[in-house]
mmCIF file of C-alpha atoms and ligand atoms in Angstrom:
data_model
loop_
_atom_site.group_PDB
_atom_site.id
_atom_site.type_symbol
_atom_site.label_atom_id
_atom_site.label_comp_id
_atom_site.label_asym_id
_atom_site.label_seq_id
_atom_site.Cartn_x
_atom_site.Cartn_y
_atom_site.Cartn_z
ATOM 1 C CA UNK F 1 -26.237 -36.616 29.558
ATOM 2 C CA UNK F 2 -26.738 -34.355 32.324
ATOM 3 C CA UNK F 3 -30.044 -33.406 34.371
ATOM 4 C CA UNK F 4 -31.164 -30.263 33.346
ATOM 5 C CA UNK F 5 -33.829 -30.449 35.646
ATOM 6 C CA UNK F 6 -33.850 -32.081 38.716
ATOM 7 C CA UNK F 7 -37.254 -32.256 40.756
ATOM 8 C CA UNK F 8 -37.845 -33.681 44.597
ATOM 9 C CA UNK F 9 -40.945 -34.550 46.171
ATOM 10 C CA UNK F 10 -42.934 -31.553 44.102
ATOM 11 C CA UNK F 11 -45.980 -30.117 46.142
ATOM 12 C CA UNK F 12 -49.141 -28.358 44.560
ATOM 13 C CA UNK F 13 -52.328 -27.602 46.566
ATOM 14 C CA UNK F 14 -54.619 -26.100 45.771
ATOM 15 C CA UNK F 15 -57.815 -24.261 48.180
ATOM 16 C CA UNK F 16 -61.126 -24.467 47.139
ATOM 17 C CA UNK F 17 -62.764 -22.534 49.669
ATOM 18 C CA UNK F 18 -61.702 -24.578 53.287
ATOM 19 C CA UNK F 19 -60.035 -27.832 50.411
ATOM 20 C CA UNK F 20 -57.222 -27.874 50.440
ATOM 21 C CA UNK F 21 -56.563 -29.701 47.043
ATOM 22 C CA UNK F 22 -53.436 -31.660 47.001
ATOM 23 C CA UNK F 23 -53.279 -32.437 43.342
ATOM 24 C CA UNK F 24 -48.780 -33.015 42.630
ATOM 25 C CA UNK F 25 -47.173 -35.054 45.779
ATOM 26 C CA UNK F 26 -44.102 -35.653 46.585
ATOM 27 C CA UNK F 27 -43.392 -35.825 42.908
ATOM 28 C CA UNK F 28 -39.716 -36.661 41.708
ATOM 29 C CA UNK F 29 -38.541 -36.545 37.485
ATOM 30 C CA UNK F 30 -35.268 -35.638 36.743
ATOM 31 C CA UNK F 31 -35.429 -34.681 32.510
ATOM 32 C CA UNK F 32 -31.302 -35.010 30.701
ATOM 33 C CA UNK F 33 -30.658 -32.410 28.599
ATOM 34 C CA UNK F 34 -31.605 -33.472 24.454
ATOM 35 C CA UNK F 35 -34.154 -35.170 25.770
ATOM 36 C CA UNK F 36 -37.936 -34.940 24.168
ATOM 37 C CA UNK F 37 -40.180 -36.074 27.331
ATOM 38 C CA UNK F 38 -43.209 -36.651 26.347
ATOM 39 C CA UNK F 39 -46.428 -36.325 30.270
ATOM 40 C CA UNK F 40 -49.797 -37.863 29.659
ATOM 41 C CA UNK F 41 -52.350 -38.834 31.926
ATOM 42 C CA UNK F 42 -55.841 -38.914 32.599
ATOM 43 C CA UNK F 43 -57.225 -34.934 32.079
ATOM 44 C CA UNK F 44 -57.278 -33.382 35.951
ATOM 45 C CA UNK F 45 -53.955 -35.638 37.690
ATOM 46 C CA UNK F 46 -52.031 -32.672 37.320
ATOM 47 C CA UNK F 47 -49.726 -32.193 34.318
ATOM 48 C CA UNK F 48 -50.801 -28.847 33.793
ATOM 49 C CA UNK F 49 -49.720 -28.169 36.953
ATOM 50 C CA UNK F 50 -46.827 -29.730 37.064
ATOM 51 C CA UNK F 51 -45.956 -28.651 33.878
ATOM 52 C CA UNK F 52 -46.385 -24.261 35.142
ATOM 53 C CA UNK F 53 -44.782 -25.425 38.676
ATOM 54 C CA UNK F 54 -41.895 -26.642 37.220
ATOM 55 C CA UNK F 55 -41.234 -23.884 34.368
ATOM 56 C CA UNK F 56 -40.988 -21.012 36.505
ATOM 57 C CA UNK F 57 -45.199 -19.876 35.974
ATOM 58 C CA UNK F 58 -46.518 -20.615 39.362
ATOM 59 C CA UNK F 59 -44.647 -21.414 42.481
ATOM 60 C CA UNK F 60 -44.881 -25.347 44.275
ATOM 61 C CA UNK F 61 -46.349 -25.382 47.602
ATOM 62 C CA UNK F 62 -43.263 -27.554 48.602
ATOM 63 C CA UNK F 63 -39.770 -29.491 46.764
ATOM 64 C CA UNK F 64 -37.108 -28.432 45.619
ATOM 65 C CA UNK F 65 -36.329 -27.223 41.274
ATOM 66 C CA UNK F 66 -32.896 -27.226 40.112
ATOM 67 C CA UNK F 67 -32.316 -26.445 36.444
ATOM 68 C CA UNK F 68 -28.747 -27.108 36.022
ATOM 69 C CA UNK F 69 -28.054 -26.452 38.707
ATOM 70 C CA UNK F 70 -29.939 -23.776 40.230
ATOM 71 C CA UNK F 71 -32.196 -24.110 43.042
ATOM 72 C CA UNK F 72 -35.538 -22.248 41.440
ATOM 73 C CA UNK F 73 -38.195 -22.539 43.798
ATOM 74 C CA UNK F 74 -36.498 -20.376 46.523
ATOM 75 C CA UNK F 75 -36.042 -16.726 43.681
ATOM 76 C CA UNK F 76 -37.751 -13.857 44.448
ATOM 77 C CA UNK F 77 -40.478 -13.221 41.834
ATOM 78 C CA UNK F 78 -38.417 -10.609 39.669
ATOM 79 C CA UNK F 79 -36.152 -12.894 39.935
ATOM 80 C CA UNK F 80 -38.221 -16.242 39.068
ATOM 81 C CA UNK F 81 -39.840 -14.104 36.414
ATOM 82 C CA UNK F 82 -35.919 -13.255 34.452
ATOM 83 C CA UNK F 83 -35.023 -17.162 35.032
ATOM 84 C CA UNK F 84 -38.278 -17.845 32.764
ATOM 85 C CA UNK F 85 -37.530 -15.210 29.792
ATOM 86 C CA UNK F 86 -33.448 -16.226 29.270
ATOM 87 C CA UNK F 87 -33.870 -19.983 30.255
ATOM 88 C CA UNK F 88 -38.188 -21.380 29.251
ATOM 89 C CA UNK F 89 -39.663 -21.262 25.994
ATOM 90 C CA UNK F 90 -42.957 -22.056 25.852
ATOM 91 C CA UNK F 91 -45.852 -22.889 23.374
ATOM 92 C CA UNK F 92 -49.820 -23.715 23.934
ATOM 93 C CA UNK F 93 -52.642 -25.625 22.798
ATOM 94 C CA UNK F 94 -53.898 -21.424 21.722
ATOM 95 C CA UNK F 95 -50.968 -18.964 20.322
ATOM 96 C CA UNK F 96 -51.875 -17.054 22.373
ATOM 97 C CA UNK F 97 -50.204 -14.492 19.920
ATOM 98 C CA UNK F 98 -50.504 -9.978 20.332
ATOM 99 C CA UNK F 99 -53.325 -9.851 17.187
ATOM 100 C CA UNK F 100 -52.580 -5.806 17.467
ATOM 101 C CA UNK F 101 -48.541 -6.403 16.373
ATOM 102 C CA UNK F 102 -46.837 -8.325 13.376
ATOM 103 C CA UNK F 103 -45.703 -11.514 13.306
ATOM 104 C CA UNK F 104 -42.231 -10.342 13.330
ATOM 105 C CA UNK F 105 -43.069 -8.379 16.351
ATOM 106 C CA UNK F 106 -44.337 -11.166 18.275
ATOM 107 C CA UNK F 107 -41.471 -12.204 18.269
ATOM 108 C CA UNK F 108 -39.171 -9.908 19.151
ATOM 109 C CA UNK F 109 -40.842 -8.138 21.707
ATOM 110 C CA UNK F 110 -39.730 -11.932 23.440
ATOM 111 C CA UNK F 111 -36.585 -11.731 22.107
ATOM 112 C CA UNK F 112 -36.064 -8.587 23.251
ATOM 113 C CA UNK F 113 -36.497 -9.312 26.843
ATOM 114 C CA UNK F 114 -33.093 -11.077 26.749
ATOM 115 C CA UNK F 115 -31.261 -10.060 24.903
ATOM 116 C CA UNK F 116 -30.737 -5.659 23.631
ATOM 117 C CA UNK F 117 -29.098 -7.446 20.017
ATOM 118 C CA UNK F 118 -32.217 -6.563 18.194
ATOM 119 C CA UNK F 119 -29.786 -7.822 14.490
ATOM 120 C CA UNK F 120 -29.030 -10.746 16.583
ATOM 121 C CA UNK F 121 -32.930 -11.020 17.833
ATOM 122 C CA UNK F 122 -34.419 -10.158 13.645
ATOM 123 C CA UNK F 123 -31.769 -12.897 12.269
ATOM 124 C CA UNK F 124 -32.703 -14.949 14.346
ATOM 125 C CA UNK F 125 -36.360 -14.644 14.749
ATOM 126 C CA UNK F 126 -36.298 -15.162 9.991
ATOM 127 C CA UNK F 127 -33.381 -17.859 10.760
ATOM 128 C CA UNK F 128 -36.943 -19.896 12.943
ATOM 129 C CA UNK F 129 -38.982 -18.262 10.727
ATOM 130 C CA UNK F 130 -37.654 -20.412 7.933
ATOM 131 C CA UNK F 131 -36.557 -23.665 9.242
ATOM 132 C CA UNK F 132 -40.633 -23.891 10.261
ATOM 133 C CA UNK F 133 -41.312 -23.938 6.619
ATOM 134 C CA UNK F 134 -43.180 -19.683 6.838
ATOM 135 C CA UNK F 135 -41.268 -17.494 4.087
ATOM 136 C CA UNK F 136 -40.519 -13.166 3.783
ATOM 137 C CA UNK F 137 -44.404 -12.518 2.798
ATOM 138 C CA UNK F 138 -44.903 -12.859 6.382
ATOM 139 C CA UNK F 139 -43.084 -11.275 8.640
ATOM 140 C CA UNK F 140 -45.374 -7.774 8.765
ATOM 141 C CA UNK F 141 -48.710 -10.496 7.968
ATOM 142 C CA UNK F 142 -51.494 -9.739 12.106
ATOM 143 C CA UNK F 143 -52.080 -13.280 13.564
ATOM 144 C CA UNK F 144 -56.231 -12.792 12.141
ATOM 145 C CA UNK F 145 -54.386 -13.173 8.674
ATOM 146 C CA UNK F 146 -53.044 -16.498 9.429
ATOM 147 C CA UNK F 147 -54.284 -20.352 9.569
ATOM 148 C CA UNK F 148 -54.365 -21.538 12.593
ATOM 149 C CA UNK F 149 -51.146 -23.898 11.457
ATOM 150 C CA UNK F 150 -49.805 -20.960 11.005
ATOM 151 C CA UNK F 151 -49.983 -18.872 13.994
ATOM 152 C CA UNK F 152 -48.476 -22.116 15.591
ATOM 153 C CA UNK F 153 -45.461 -22.423 13.857
ATOM 154 C CA UNK F 154 -45.289 -18.723 14.646
ATOM 155 C CA UNK F 155 -45.261 -19.002 18.287
ATOM 156 C CA UNK F 156 -43.546 -21.509 18.616
ATOM 157 C CA UNK F 157 -40.695 -19.310 16.768
ATOM 158 C CA UNK F 158 -41.449 -17.271 19.889
ATOM 159 C CA UNK F 159 -41.152 -20.150 22.619
ATOM 160 C CA UNK F 160 -36.890 -20.835 20.602
ATOM 161 C CA UNK F 161 -36.271 -18.149 20.668
ATOM 162 C CA UNK F 162 -34.265 -16.927 23.470
ATOM 163 C CA UNK F 163 -33.164 -20.538 22.836
ATOM 164 C CA UNK F 164 -34.495 -22.569 25.635
ATOM 165 C CA UNK F 165 -32.606 -24.960 27.706
ATOM 166 C CA UNK F 166 -36.018 -26.193 27.416
ATOM 167 C CA UNK F 167 -39.041 -25.848 25.473
ATOM 168 C CA UNK F 168 -42.472 -26.417 27.546
ATOM 169 C CA UNK F 169 -45.722 -27.042 25.611
ATOM 170 C CA UNK F 170 -49.028 -27.865 26.679
ATOM 171 C CA UNK F 171 -51.000 -30.111 24.171
ATOM 172 C CA UNK F 172 -49.731 -28.349 21.571
ATOM 173 C CA UNK F 173 -51.224 -30.102 19.060
ATOM 174 C CA UNK F 174 -54.650 -29.328 20.508
ATOM 175 C CA UNK F 175 -56.683 -27.241 18.420
ATOM 176 C CA UNK F 176 -54.505 -28.670 15.477
ATOM 177 C CA UNK F 177 -56.199 -30.926 12.165
ATOM 178 C CA UNK F 178 -53.857 -33.510 11.416
ATOM 179 C CA UNK F 179 -52.240 -32.115 8.582
ATOM 180 C CA UNK F 180 -51.181 -29.508 10.730
ATOM 181 C CA UNK F 181 -50.909 -31.742 14.210
ATOM 182 C CA UNK F 182 -48.238 -33.220 11.247
ATOM 183 C CA UNK F 183 -46.118 -30.155 10.650
ATOM 184 C CA UNK F 184 -45.641 -29.230 14.128
ATOM 185 C CA UNK F 185 -44.948 -32.483 15.514
ATOM 186 C CA UNK F 186 -41.579 -32.665 12.232
ATOM 187 C CA UNK F 187 -40.001 -28.807 13.988
ATOM 188 C CA UNK F 188 -40.097 -30.993 17.831
ATOM 189 C CA UNK F 189 -39.072 -34.011 16.101
ATOM 190 C CA UNK F 190 -35.933 -31.664 14.328
ATOM 191 C CA UNK F 191 -35.027 -29.287 16.843
ATOM 192 C CA UNK F 192 -35.187 -31.868 19.222
ATOM 193 C CA UNK F 193 -32.962 -32.944 17.397
ATOM 194 C CA UNK F 194 -30.377 -29.993 16.909
ATOM 195 C CA UNK F 195 -30.528 -30.982 20.868
ATOM 196 C CA UNK F 196 -33.470 -28.087 22.192
ATOM 197 C CA UNK F 197 -35.197 -30.798 25.862
ATOM 198 C CA UNK F 198 -39.125 -30.324 25.452
ATOM 199 C CA UNK F 199 -41.639 -31.688 27.515
ATOM 200 C CA UNK F 200 -44.856 -31.513 26.604
ATOM 201 C CA UNK F 201 -47.513 -33.108 27.355
ATOM 202 C CA UNK F 202 -49.990 -34.435 25.125
ATOM 203 C CA UNK F 203 -53.325 -37.166 25.162
ATOM 204 C CA UNK F 204 -52.727 -38.060 22.069
ATOM 205 C CA UNK F 205 -50.873 -41.341 21.331
ATOM 206 C CA UNK F 206 -49.107 -39.157 17.912
ATOM 207 C CA UNK F 207 -47.567 -36.359 19.303
ATOM 208 C CA UNK F 208 -46.407 -39.115 22.278
ATOM 209 C CA UNK F 209 -44.734 -41.346 20.040
ATOM 210 C CA UNK F 210 -42.104 -38.601 19.223
ATOM 211 C CA UNK F 211 -40.571 -38.336 22.326
ATOM 212 C CA UNK F 212 -38.263 -40.636 23.498
ATOM 213 C CA UNK F 213 -40.001 -41.207 26.754
ATOM 214 C CA UNK F 214 -44.000 -41.237 28.229
ATOM 215 C CA UNK F 215 -44.084 -40.574 31.849
ATOM 216 C CA UNK F 216 -47.606 -41.504 33.331
ATOM 217 C CA UNK F 217 -48.566 -38.960 35.513
ATOM 218 C CA UNK F 218 -51.604 -40.575 38.341
ATOM 219 C CA UNK F 219 -52.907 -39.325 41.689
ATOM 220 C CA UNK F 220 -50.009 -36.476 42.000
ATOM 221 C CA UNK F 221 -47.152 -38.850 40.708
ATOM 222 C CA UNK F 222 -44.837 -40.297 38.500
ATOM 223 C CA UNK F 223 -46.875 -43.450 37.676
ATOM 224 C CA UNK F 224 -44.399 -44.966 36.014
ATOM 225 C CA UNK F 225 -42.198 -44.278 32.766
ATOM 226 C CA UNK F 226 -42.084 -45.551 28.780
ATOM 227 C CA UNK F 227 -38.441 -45.454 27.490
ATOM 228 C CA UNK F 228 -38.899 -45.291 24.001
ATOM 229 C CA UNK F 229 -35.853 -44.632 22.593
ATOM 230 C CA UNK F 230 -35.177 -42.033 19.554
ATOM 231 C CA UNK F 231 -38.603 -41.378 17.105
ATOM 232 C CA UNK F 232 -37.750 -42.596 14.072
ATOM 233 C CA UNK F 233 -40.228 -42.956 11.502
ATOM 234 C CA UNK F 234 -39.731 -45.788 10.577
ATOM 235 C CA UNK F 235 -40.109 -47.248 13.971
ATOM 236 C CA UNK F 236 -43.052 -48.794 14.269
ATOM 237 C CA UNK F 237 -43.348 -50.582 17.226
ATOM 238 C CA UNK F 238 -43.162 -47.322 19.438
ATOM 239 C CA UNK F 239 -46.486 -46.713 18.613
ATOM 240 C CA UNK F 240 -47.181 -50.985 19.954
ATOM 241 C CA UNK F 241 -45.225 -50.268 22.641
ATOM 242 C CA UNK F 242 -46.541 -47.109 24.001
ATOM 243 C CA UNK F 243 -50.179 -48.804 23.498
ATOM 244 C CA UNK F 244 -49.345 -50.909 25.405
ATOM 245 C CA UNK F 245 -47.466 -48.895 28.196
ATOM 246 C CA UNK F 246 -51.019 -46.797 28.342
ATOM 247 C CA UNK F 247 -53.243 -50.329 28.574
ATOM 248 C CA UNK F 248 -51.311 -51.267 31.781
ATOM 249 C CA UNK F 249 -51.128 -47.621 33.167
ATOM 250 C CA UNK F 250 -55.627 -48.084 33.000
ATOM 251 C CA UNK F 251 -55.601 -45.050 30.552
HETATM 252 N N1 ATP E 301 -55.202 -22.745 39.545
HETATM 253 C C1 ATP E 301 -56.254 -23.575 40.123
HETATM 254 N N2 ATP E 301 -56.917 -23.371 41.103
HETATM 255 C C2 ATP E 301 -57.439 -24.708 41.802
HETATM 256 N N3 ATP E 301 -57.727 -25.801 41.582
HETATM 257 C C3 ATP E 301 -56.527 -25.276 40.574
HETATM 258 C C4 ATP E 301 -55.743 -24.694 39.762
HETATM 259 N N4 ATP E 301 -55.273 -25.278 38.645
HETATM 260 C C5 ATP E 301 -56.110 -26.467 38.932
HETATM 261 N N5 ATP E 301 -56.624 -26.915 39.458
HETATM 262 C C6 ATP E 301 -56.393 -28.597 40.284
HETATM 263 O O1 ATP E 301 -55.888 -29.343 39.432
HETATM 264 C C7 ATP E 301 -56.432 -30.491 39.978
HETATM 265 C C8 ATP E 301 -55.455 -31.402 38.295
HETATM 266 O O2 ATP E 301 -55.369 -29.874 37.085
HETATM 267 P P1 ATP E 301 -54.471 -29.729 35.834
HETATM 268 O O3 ATP E 301 -55.357 -28.958 35.135
HETATM 269 O O4 ATP E 301 -53.259 -29.688 35.924
HETATM 270 O O5 ATP E 301 -54.959 -30.825 34.909
HETATM 271 P P2 ATP E 301 -54.024 -31.462 33.495
HETATM 272 O O6 ATP E 301 -53.501 -32.841 34.262
HETATM 273 O O7 ATP E 301 -53.774 -30.885 32.568
HETATM 274 O O8 ATP E 301 -56.207 -31.741 32.804
HETATM 275 P P3 ATP E 301 -55.898 -31.834 31.496
HETATM 276 O O9 ATP E 301 -55.917 -33.008 30.617
HETATM 277 O O10 ATP E 301 -57.322 -31.750 31.220
HETATM 278 O O11 ATP E 301 -55.868 -30.044 30.775
HETATM 279 C C9 ATP E 301 -57.594 -29.857 38.750
HETATM 280 O O12 ATP E 301 -59.286 -30.993 39.073
HETATM 281 C C10 ATP E 301 -57.898 -28.681 38.638
HETATM 282 O O13 ATP E 301 -59.362 -28.137 39.173
HETATM 283 MG MG1 MG E 302 -54.018 -29.479 31.323
#
């Protein structure tokens, strides 16, 4: 397997007045193509900061981020934006859908930033909506007319519409009830089985066991990694392995 993302000695500091807070301290990690990598760590450990830095949403203070052979940390703002749109998909705890646009337009707007082939993007949007369990009845609805779980599924389709090399998710089930959490995790698992590389931050063990590896972030570095292998619903042992790992990490 080839690394799609190679992060080396990543540092991120924030200045709060005269005080510098060093959040990421020479963090190094690789993401292989097809991986479903989960990032865990205590609140404030820098998980979101790391996700935003490696996905081109924010800039690291120092360090190297090589995506598919290309160094992205030194791209100009314009080039970084183009890179991000094309190669990175995002899902957050909130769906951040635009309430003044229909469901289908929310997705198309993202797709048309990368491709001018409206027909192709619309067809893909409809295919993915079907895949996440949403029928044609939802196309012209406004996000406010959807349930929380439906809206998050639309947000996932928006995140995947440009077939990004990596889907970055920051606590994507954090605002959902138990049934909707399962739906979203099943969608992630299905896309990952079809080859989608995913990097997901979560606090939730039930979500984390969907990954094939869990990286634990502590004191600004990846403290340790737990290998879980590919997820299958029958494999109940992974829950036990992860709990033991997290206990060792003092989680
Ligand atoms: N834009 C910013 N300006 C200043 N400090 C920041 C900024 N973003 C994050 N921080 C600080 O960096 C640290 C790490 O924040 P981050 O949001 O990455 O944590 P996290 O691990 O995602 O936490 P949580 O699990 O609560 O989401 C925190 O102390 C936070 O206050
Ligand atoms: Mg966070």
